[in-house]
Short mmCIF file of C-alpha atoms in Angstrom, two decimals:
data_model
loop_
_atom_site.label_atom_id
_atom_site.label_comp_id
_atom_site.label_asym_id
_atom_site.label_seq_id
_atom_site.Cartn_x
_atom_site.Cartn_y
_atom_site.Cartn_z
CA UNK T 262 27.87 11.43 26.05
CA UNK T 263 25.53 13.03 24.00
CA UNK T 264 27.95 14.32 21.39
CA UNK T 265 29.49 10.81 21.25
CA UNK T 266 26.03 9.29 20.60
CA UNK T 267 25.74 11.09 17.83
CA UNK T 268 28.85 11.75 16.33
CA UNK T 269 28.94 8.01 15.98
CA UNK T 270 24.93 8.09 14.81
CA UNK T 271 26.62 10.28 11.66
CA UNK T 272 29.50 8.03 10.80
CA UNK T 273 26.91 5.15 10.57
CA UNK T 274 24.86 7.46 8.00
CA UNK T 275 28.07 8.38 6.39
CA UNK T 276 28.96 4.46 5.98
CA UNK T 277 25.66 3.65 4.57
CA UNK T 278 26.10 6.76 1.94
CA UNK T 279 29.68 5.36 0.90
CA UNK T 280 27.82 1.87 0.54
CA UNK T 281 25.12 3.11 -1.70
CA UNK T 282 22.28 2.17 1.14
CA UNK T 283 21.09 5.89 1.86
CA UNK T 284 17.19 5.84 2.38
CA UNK T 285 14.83 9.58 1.92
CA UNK T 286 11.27 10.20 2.72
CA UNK T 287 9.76 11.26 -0.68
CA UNK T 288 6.48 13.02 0.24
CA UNK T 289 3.77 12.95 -2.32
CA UNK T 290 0.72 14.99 -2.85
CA UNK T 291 -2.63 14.16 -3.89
CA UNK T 292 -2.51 15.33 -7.27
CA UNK T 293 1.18 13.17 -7.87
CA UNK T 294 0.96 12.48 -11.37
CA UNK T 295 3.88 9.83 -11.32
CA UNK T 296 3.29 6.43 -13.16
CA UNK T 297 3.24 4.31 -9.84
CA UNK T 298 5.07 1.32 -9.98
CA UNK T 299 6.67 1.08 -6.96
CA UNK T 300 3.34 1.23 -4.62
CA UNK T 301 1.32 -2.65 -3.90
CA UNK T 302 -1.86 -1.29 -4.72
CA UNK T 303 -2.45 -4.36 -7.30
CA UNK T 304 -6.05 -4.18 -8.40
CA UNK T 305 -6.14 -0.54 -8.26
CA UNK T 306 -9.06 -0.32 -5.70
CA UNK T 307 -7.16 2.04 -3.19
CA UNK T 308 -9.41 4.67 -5.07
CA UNK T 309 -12.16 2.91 -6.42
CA UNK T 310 -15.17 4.77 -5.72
CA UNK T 311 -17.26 2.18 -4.01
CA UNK T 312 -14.20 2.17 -1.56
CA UNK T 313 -13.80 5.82 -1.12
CA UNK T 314 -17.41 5.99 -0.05
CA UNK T 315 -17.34 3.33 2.40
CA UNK T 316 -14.42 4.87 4.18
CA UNK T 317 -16.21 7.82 4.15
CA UNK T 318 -19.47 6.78 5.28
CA UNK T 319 -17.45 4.75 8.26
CA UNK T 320 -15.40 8.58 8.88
CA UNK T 321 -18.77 9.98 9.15
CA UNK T 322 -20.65 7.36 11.63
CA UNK T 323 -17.43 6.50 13.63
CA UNK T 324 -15.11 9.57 13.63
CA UNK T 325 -11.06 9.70 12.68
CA UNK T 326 -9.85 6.97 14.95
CA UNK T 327 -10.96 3.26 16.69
CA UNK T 328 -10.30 5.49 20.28
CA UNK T 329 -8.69 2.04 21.63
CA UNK T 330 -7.61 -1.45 21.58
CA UNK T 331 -10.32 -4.13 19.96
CA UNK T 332 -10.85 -5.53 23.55
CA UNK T 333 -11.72 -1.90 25.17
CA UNK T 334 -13.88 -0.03 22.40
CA UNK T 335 -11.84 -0.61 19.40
CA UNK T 336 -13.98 -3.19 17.93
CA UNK T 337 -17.00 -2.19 15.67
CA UNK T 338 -19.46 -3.44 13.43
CA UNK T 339 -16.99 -3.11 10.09
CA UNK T 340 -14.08 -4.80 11.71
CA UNK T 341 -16.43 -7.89 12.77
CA UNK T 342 -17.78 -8.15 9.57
CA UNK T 343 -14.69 -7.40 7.95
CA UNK T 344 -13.30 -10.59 9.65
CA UNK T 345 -16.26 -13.06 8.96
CA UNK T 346 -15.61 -11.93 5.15
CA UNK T 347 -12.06 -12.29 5.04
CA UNK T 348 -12.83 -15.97 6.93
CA UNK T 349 -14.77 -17.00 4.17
CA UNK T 350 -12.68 -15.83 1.50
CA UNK T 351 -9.48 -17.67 2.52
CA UNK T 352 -11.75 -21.19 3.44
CA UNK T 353 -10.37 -20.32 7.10
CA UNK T 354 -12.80 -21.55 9.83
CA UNK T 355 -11.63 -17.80 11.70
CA UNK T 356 -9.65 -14.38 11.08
CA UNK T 357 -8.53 -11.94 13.26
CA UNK T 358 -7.66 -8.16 11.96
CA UNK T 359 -4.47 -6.17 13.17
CA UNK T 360 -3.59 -3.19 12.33
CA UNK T 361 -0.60 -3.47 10.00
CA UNK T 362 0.83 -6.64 8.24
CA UNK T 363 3.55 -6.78 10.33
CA UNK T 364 2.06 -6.98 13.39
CA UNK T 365 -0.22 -10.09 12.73
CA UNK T 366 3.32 -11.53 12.03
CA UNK T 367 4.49 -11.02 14.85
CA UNK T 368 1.43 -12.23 16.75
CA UNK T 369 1.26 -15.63 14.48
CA UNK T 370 4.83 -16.37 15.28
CA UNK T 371 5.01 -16.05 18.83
CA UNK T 372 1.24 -17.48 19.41
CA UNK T 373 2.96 -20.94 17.81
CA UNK T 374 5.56 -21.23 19.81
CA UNK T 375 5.41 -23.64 22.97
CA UNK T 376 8.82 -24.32 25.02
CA UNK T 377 10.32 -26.11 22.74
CA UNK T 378 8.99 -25.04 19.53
CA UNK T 379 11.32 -25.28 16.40
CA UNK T 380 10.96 -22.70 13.76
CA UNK T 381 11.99 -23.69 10.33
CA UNK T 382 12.47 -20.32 8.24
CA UNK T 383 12.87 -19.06 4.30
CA UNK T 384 15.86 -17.47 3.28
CA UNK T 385 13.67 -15.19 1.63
CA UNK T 386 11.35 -14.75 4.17
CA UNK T 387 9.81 -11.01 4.90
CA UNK T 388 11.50 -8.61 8.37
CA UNK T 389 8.55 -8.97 9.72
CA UNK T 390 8.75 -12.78 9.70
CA UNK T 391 12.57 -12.96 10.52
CA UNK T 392 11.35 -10.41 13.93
CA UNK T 393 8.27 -12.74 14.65
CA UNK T 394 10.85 -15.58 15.17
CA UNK T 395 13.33 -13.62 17.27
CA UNK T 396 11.07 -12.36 19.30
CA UNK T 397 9.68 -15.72 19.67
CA UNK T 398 13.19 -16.74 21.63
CA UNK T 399 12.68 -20.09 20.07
CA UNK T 400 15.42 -21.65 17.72
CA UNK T 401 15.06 -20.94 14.43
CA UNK T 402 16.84 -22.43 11.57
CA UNK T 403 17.29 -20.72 8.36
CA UNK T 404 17.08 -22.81 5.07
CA UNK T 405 17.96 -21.82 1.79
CA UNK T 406 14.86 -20.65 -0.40
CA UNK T 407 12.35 -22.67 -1.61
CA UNK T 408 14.41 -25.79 -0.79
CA UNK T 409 11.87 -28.43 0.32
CA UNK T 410 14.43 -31.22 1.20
CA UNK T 411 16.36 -28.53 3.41
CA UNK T 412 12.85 -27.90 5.14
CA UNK T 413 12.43 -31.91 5.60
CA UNK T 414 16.28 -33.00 6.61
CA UNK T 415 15.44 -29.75 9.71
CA UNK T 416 12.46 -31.47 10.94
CA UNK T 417 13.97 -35.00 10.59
CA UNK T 418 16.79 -33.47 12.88
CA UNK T 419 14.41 -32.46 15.35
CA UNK T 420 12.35 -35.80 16.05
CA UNK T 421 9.24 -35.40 18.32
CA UNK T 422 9.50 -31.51 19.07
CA UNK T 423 6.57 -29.15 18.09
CA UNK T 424 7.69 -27.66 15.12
CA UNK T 425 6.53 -24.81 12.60
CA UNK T 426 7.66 -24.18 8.93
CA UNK T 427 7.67 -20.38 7.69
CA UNK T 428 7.60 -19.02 4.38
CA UNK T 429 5.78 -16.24 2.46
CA UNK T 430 3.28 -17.55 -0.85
CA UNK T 431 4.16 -14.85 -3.29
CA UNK T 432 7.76 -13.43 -2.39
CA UNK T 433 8.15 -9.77 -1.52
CA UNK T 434 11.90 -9.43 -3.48
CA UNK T 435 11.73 -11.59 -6.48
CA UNK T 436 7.85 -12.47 -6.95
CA UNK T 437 8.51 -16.02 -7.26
CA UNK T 438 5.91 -18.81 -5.19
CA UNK T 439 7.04 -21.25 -2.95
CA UNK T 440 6.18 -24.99 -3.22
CA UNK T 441 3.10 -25.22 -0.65
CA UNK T 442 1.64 -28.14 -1.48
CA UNK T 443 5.36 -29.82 -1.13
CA UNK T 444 6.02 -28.13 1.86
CA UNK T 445 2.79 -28.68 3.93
CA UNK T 446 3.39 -32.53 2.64
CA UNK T 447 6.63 -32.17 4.76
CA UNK T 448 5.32 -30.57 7.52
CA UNK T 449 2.70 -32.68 8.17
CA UNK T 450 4.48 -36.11 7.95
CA UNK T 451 6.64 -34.58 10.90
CA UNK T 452 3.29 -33.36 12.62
CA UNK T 453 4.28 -29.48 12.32
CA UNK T 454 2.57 -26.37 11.37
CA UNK T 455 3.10 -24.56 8.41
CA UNK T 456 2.76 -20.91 8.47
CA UNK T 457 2.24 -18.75 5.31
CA UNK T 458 2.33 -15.27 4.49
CA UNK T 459 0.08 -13.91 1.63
CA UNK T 460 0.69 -10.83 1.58
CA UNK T 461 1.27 -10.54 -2.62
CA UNK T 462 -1.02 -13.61 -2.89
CA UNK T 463 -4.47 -12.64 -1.56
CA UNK T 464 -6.49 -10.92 -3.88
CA UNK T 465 -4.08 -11.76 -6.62
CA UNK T 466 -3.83 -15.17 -7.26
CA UNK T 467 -5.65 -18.33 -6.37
CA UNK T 468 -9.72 -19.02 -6.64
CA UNK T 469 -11.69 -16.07 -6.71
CA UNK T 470 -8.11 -14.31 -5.73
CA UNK T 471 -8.39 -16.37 -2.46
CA UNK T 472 -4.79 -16.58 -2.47
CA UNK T 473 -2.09 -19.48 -3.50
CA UNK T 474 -3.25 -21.35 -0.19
CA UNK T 475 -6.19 -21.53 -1.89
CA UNK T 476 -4.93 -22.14 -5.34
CA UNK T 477 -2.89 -25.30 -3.69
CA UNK T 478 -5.68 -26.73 -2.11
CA UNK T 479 -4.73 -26.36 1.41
CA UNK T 480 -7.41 -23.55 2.11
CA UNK T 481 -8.96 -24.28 5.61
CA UNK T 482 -6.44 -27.27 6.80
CA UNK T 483 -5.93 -27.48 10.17
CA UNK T 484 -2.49 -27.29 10.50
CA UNK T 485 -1.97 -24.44 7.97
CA UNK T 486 -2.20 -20.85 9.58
CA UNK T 487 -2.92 -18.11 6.68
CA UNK T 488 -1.59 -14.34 7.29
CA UNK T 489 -1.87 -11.17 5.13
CA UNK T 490 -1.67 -7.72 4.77
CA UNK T 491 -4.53 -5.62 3.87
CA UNK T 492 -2.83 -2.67 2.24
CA UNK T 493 -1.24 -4.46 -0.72
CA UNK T 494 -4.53 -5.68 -3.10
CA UNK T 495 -7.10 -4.40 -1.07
CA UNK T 496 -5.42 -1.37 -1.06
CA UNK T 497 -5.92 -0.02 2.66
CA UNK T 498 -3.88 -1.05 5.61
CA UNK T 499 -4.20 -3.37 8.51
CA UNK T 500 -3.35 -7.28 8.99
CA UNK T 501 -5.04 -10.68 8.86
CA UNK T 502 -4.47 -13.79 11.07
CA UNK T 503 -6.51 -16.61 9.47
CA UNK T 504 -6.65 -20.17 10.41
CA UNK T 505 -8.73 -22.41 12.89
CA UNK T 506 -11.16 -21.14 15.46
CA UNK T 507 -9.20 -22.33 18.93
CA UNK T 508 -6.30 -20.62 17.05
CA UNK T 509 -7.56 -17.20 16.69
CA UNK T 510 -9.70 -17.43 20.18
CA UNK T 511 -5.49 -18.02 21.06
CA UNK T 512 -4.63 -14.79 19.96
CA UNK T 513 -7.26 -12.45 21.27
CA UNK T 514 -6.52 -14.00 24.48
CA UNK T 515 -2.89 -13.68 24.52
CA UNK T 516 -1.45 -11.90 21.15
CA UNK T 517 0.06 -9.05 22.88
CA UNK T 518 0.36 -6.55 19.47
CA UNK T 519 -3.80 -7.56 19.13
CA UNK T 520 -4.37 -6.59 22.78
CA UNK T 521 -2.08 -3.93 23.58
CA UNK T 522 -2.23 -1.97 20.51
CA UNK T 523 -4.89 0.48 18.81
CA UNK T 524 -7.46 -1.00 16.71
CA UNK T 525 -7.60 -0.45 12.74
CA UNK T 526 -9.73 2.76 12.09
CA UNK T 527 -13.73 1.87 11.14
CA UNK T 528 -13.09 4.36 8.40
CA UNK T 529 -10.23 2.20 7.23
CA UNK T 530 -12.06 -1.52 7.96
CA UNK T 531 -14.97 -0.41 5.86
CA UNK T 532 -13.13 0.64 3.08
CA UNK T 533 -11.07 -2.40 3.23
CA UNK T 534 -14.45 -4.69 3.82
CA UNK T 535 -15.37 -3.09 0.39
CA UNK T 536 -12.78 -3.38 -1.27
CA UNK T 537 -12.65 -7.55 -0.28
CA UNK T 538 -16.04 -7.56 -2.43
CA UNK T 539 -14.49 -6.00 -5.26
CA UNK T 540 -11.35 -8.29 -5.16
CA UNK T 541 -13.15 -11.66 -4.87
CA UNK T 542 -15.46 -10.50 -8.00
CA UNK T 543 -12.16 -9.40 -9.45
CA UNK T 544 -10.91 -12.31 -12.52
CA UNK T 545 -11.00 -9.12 -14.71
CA UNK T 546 -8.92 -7.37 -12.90
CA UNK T 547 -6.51 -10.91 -11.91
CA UNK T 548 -6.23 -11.66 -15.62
CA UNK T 549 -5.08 -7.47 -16.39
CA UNK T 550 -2.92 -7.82 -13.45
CA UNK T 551 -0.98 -11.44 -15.06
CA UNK T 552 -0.88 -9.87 -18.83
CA UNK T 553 0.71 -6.42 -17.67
CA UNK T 554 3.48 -9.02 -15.41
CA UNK T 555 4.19 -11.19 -18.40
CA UNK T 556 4.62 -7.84 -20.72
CA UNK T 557 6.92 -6.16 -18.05
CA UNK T 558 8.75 -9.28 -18.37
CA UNK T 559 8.92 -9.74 -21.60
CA UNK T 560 9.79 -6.24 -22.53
CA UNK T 561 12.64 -6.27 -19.73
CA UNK T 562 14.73 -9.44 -20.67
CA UNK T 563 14.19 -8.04 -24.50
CA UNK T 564 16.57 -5.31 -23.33
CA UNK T 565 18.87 -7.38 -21.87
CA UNK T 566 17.57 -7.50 -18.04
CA UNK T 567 17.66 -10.35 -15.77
CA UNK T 568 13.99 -10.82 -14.52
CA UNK T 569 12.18 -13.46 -12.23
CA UNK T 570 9.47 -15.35 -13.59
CA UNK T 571 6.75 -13.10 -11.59
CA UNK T 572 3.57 -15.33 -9.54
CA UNK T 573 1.91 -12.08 -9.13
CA UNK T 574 2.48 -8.58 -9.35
CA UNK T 575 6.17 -8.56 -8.24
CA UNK T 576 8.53 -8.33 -10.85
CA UNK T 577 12.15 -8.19 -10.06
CA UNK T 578 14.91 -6.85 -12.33
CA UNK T 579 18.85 -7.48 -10.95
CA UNK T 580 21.21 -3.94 -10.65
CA UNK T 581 24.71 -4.10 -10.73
CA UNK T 582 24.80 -2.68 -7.80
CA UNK T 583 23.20 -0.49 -4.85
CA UNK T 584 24.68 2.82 -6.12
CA UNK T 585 23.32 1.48 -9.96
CA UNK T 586 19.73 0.38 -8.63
CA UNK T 587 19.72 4.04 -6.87
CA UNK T 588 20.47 5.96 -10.27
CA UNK T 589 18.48 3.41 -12.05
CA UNK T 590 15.40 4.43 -9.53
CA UNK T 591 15.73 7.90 -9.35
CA UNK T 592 16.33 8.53 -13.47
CA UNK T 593 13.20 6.66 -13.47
CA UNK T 594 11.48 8.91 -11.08
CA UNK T 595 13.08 12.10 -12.94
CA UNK T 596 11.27 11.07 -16.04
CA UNK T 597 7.90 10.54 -14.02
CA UNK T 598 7.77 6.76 -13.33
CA UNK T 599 8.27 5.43 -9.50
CA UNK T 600 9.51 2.10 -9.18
CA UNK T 601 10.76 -0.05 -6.05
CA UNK T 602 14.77 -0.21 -5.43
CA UNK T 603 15.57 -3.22 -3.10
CA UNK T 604 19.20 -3.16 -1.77
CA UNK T 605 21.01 -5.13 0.75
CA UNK T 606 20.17 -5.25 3.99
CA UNK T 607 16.57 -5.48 2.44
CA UNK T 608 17.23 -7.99 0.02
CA UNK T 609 17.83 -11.54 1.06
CA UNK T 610 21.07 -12.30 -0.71
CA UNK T 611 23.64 -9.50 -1.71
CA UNK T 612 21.98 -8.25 -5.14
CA UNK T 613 20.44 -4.98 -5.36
CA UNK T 614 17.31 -4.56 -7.57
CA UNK T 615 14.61 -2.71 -9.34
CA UNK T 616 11.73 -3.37 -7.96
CA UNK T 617 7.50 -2.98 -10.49
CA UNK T 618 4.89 -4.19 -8.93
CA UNK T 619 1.85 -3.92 -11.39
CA UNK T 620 -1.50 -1.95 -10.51
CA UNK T 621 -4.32 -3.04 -12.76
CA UNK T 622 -5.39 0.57 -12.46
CA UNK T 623 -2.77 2.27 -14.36
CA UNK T 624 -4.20 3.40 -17.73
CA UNK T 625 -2.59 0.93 -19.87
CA UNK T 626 -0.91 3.47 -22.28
CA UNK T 627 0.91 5.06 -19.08
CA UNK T 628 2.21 1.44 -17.88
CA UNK T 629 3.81 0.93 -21.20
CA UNK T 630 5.00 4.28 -21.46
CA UNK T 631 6.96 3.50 -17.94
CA UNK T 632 8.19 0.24 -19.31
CA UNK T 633 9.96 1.97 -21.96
CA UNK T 634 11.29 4.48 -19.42
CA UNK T 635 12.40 1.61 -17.30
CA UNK T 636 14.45 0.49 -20.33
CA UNK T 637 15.51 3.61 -21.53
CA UNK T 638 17.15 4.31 -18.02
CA UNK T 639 18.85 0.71 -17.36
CA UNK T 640 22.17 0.71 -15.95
#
């Protein structure tokens, strides 16, 4: 039985080798003196001294780990500040920390679902959405990206049920922002809930990098539930859950990946906390961040590339292939600049692509030394 298992485990990894969709660990060292490209540390703070210290200062007064969930001993003095912060950034009457991204998806799915909840998805949307709505058990339909009348002709079909329309800001694969102001139109003539993901908005676009919530006017409406990762701008880790008070009082009651899992180091919460300070003072940093994505853009389609329009710091160049977007990665890597390569399953549709999100921290000469790399090593 064993031996079957996996015998059959290495076919699968042989399949996926044939189909161009191996995936390798890459460890890096502290000294790694690659152009990064390829990380979502947007404003460059990961390392920003004033953030360094924090975490430090936190390591120092609260030791390596939280030692347990945020309802035993887990919750501390930096998280709870760290919340009332993020609240008042995002115009959100309440936020609730995880500890990755993903799991505050997760949380915010299930938490809207009732018994007969309908859940009305992206195409584009991120895993950790697409997981939040199977787990949920409730129906979901799927409707083609960024298509607002899809979104409304699903709710019309679904007259009188609790309903809740999903869809990231900024999207993860191509960088390109979804209607909000359209879609929370649609959702609340047909009295549903419109979920959004900011992961590559917050700190990046929007008032005082507030995110595009924010930027489309919907900050702090009721029927709008705001959720983020904090290891993409803010350069940490960790996830946020924003939205109205009953709502997050609803998840530390019930939100079973808030209760049953390990709280987000202090160490990590404080850095993160300063690191929210630097980001909402930040406009420098915003405006570096939008010149270096118009450049990259620029510079890409000059050689020939196809490239998204980029709301952020994604920008998204299309590969021939998986096995192309592979050799088109790892030349770049040979000649010292790391960029993203998105393949199918990961990508939302069946083309494979290179992947630069811009960090506003990259000495300026180095990001458009890697551009020409980039170009230099095209398929």
């Amino acid at each position: 039985m064993t031996a079957e298992w996996l015998a059959a485990l290495d076919r699968s990894a042989q399949r996926r080798a044939k189909a161009g969709l191996t995936r390798r660990l890459r460890p890096r060292g502290p000294a790694d003196e690659v152009i990064d490209l390829a990380g979502n540390d947007y404003l460059g703070l990961a390392r920003h001294p004033a953030v360094t210290a924090a975490a430090a200062e936190a390591l120092t007064a609260y030791g390596l780990g939280a030692t347990g969930s945020r309802l035993v001993r887990g919750s501390t003095d930096a998280h709870r500040e760290l919340e009332r912060q993020l609240a008042d950034w995002t115009g959100t009457a309440g936020a609730l920390v995880f500890s990755s991204g993903y799991l505050a998806n997760l949380a915010a799915v299930r938490a809207l679902v009732r018994a007969n909840t309908l859940l009305v998805s992206d195409a584009h949307n991120h895993a950790s959405l697409i997981d939040g709505c199977r787990i949920s058990g409730a129906q979901t339909v799927v409707t083609p990206h960024n298509d607002v009348a899809a979104v409304e002709a699903a709710l019309a079909a679904a007259p009188g049920r609790d309903a809740v329309v999903v869809t990231e800001s900024i999207f993860s694969v191509d960088g390109d922002l979804a209607p909000l102001a359209d879609l929370h139109a649609v959702t609340r003539s047909h009295g549903a809930l419109l979920l959004v993901d900011e992961a590559h908005a917050l700190g990046v676009s929007g008032p005082a990098g507030a995110g595009a919530v924010a930027a489309a006017g919907l900050a702090g409406a009721p029927d709008v539930i705001v959720t983020a990762t904090l290891s993409k701008s803010l350069g940490g880790a960790g996830g946020l859950v924003a939205g109205p008070a009953q709502f997050i009082r609803h998840l530390v009651e019930t939100g079973r990946t808030f209760i049953f899992d390990t709280a987000l180091p202090p160490a990590v919460a404080a850095g993160v906390l300063a690191a929210t300070r630097l980001a909402r003072d930040g406009d420098d940093l915003r405006a570096e961040l939008a010149d270096r994505a118009a450049t990259a853009t620029t510079r890409l389609r000059a050689a020939g590339l196809a490239v998204c329009t980029p709301r952020g710091g994604v920008v998204s160049a299309t590969a021939p292939g998986p096995e192309a977007a592979v050799a088109w990665a790892a030349d770049c890597l040979d000649r010292g600049v790391a960029v993203g390569c998105f393949r199918p399953p990961s990508t939302p549709d069946p083309r494979s692509r290179l992947r630069l999100t811009i960090n506003a921290g990259v000495p300026r000469a180095d990001f458009e030394r890697a551009l020409d790399m980039i170009v230099e090593c095209r398929p």
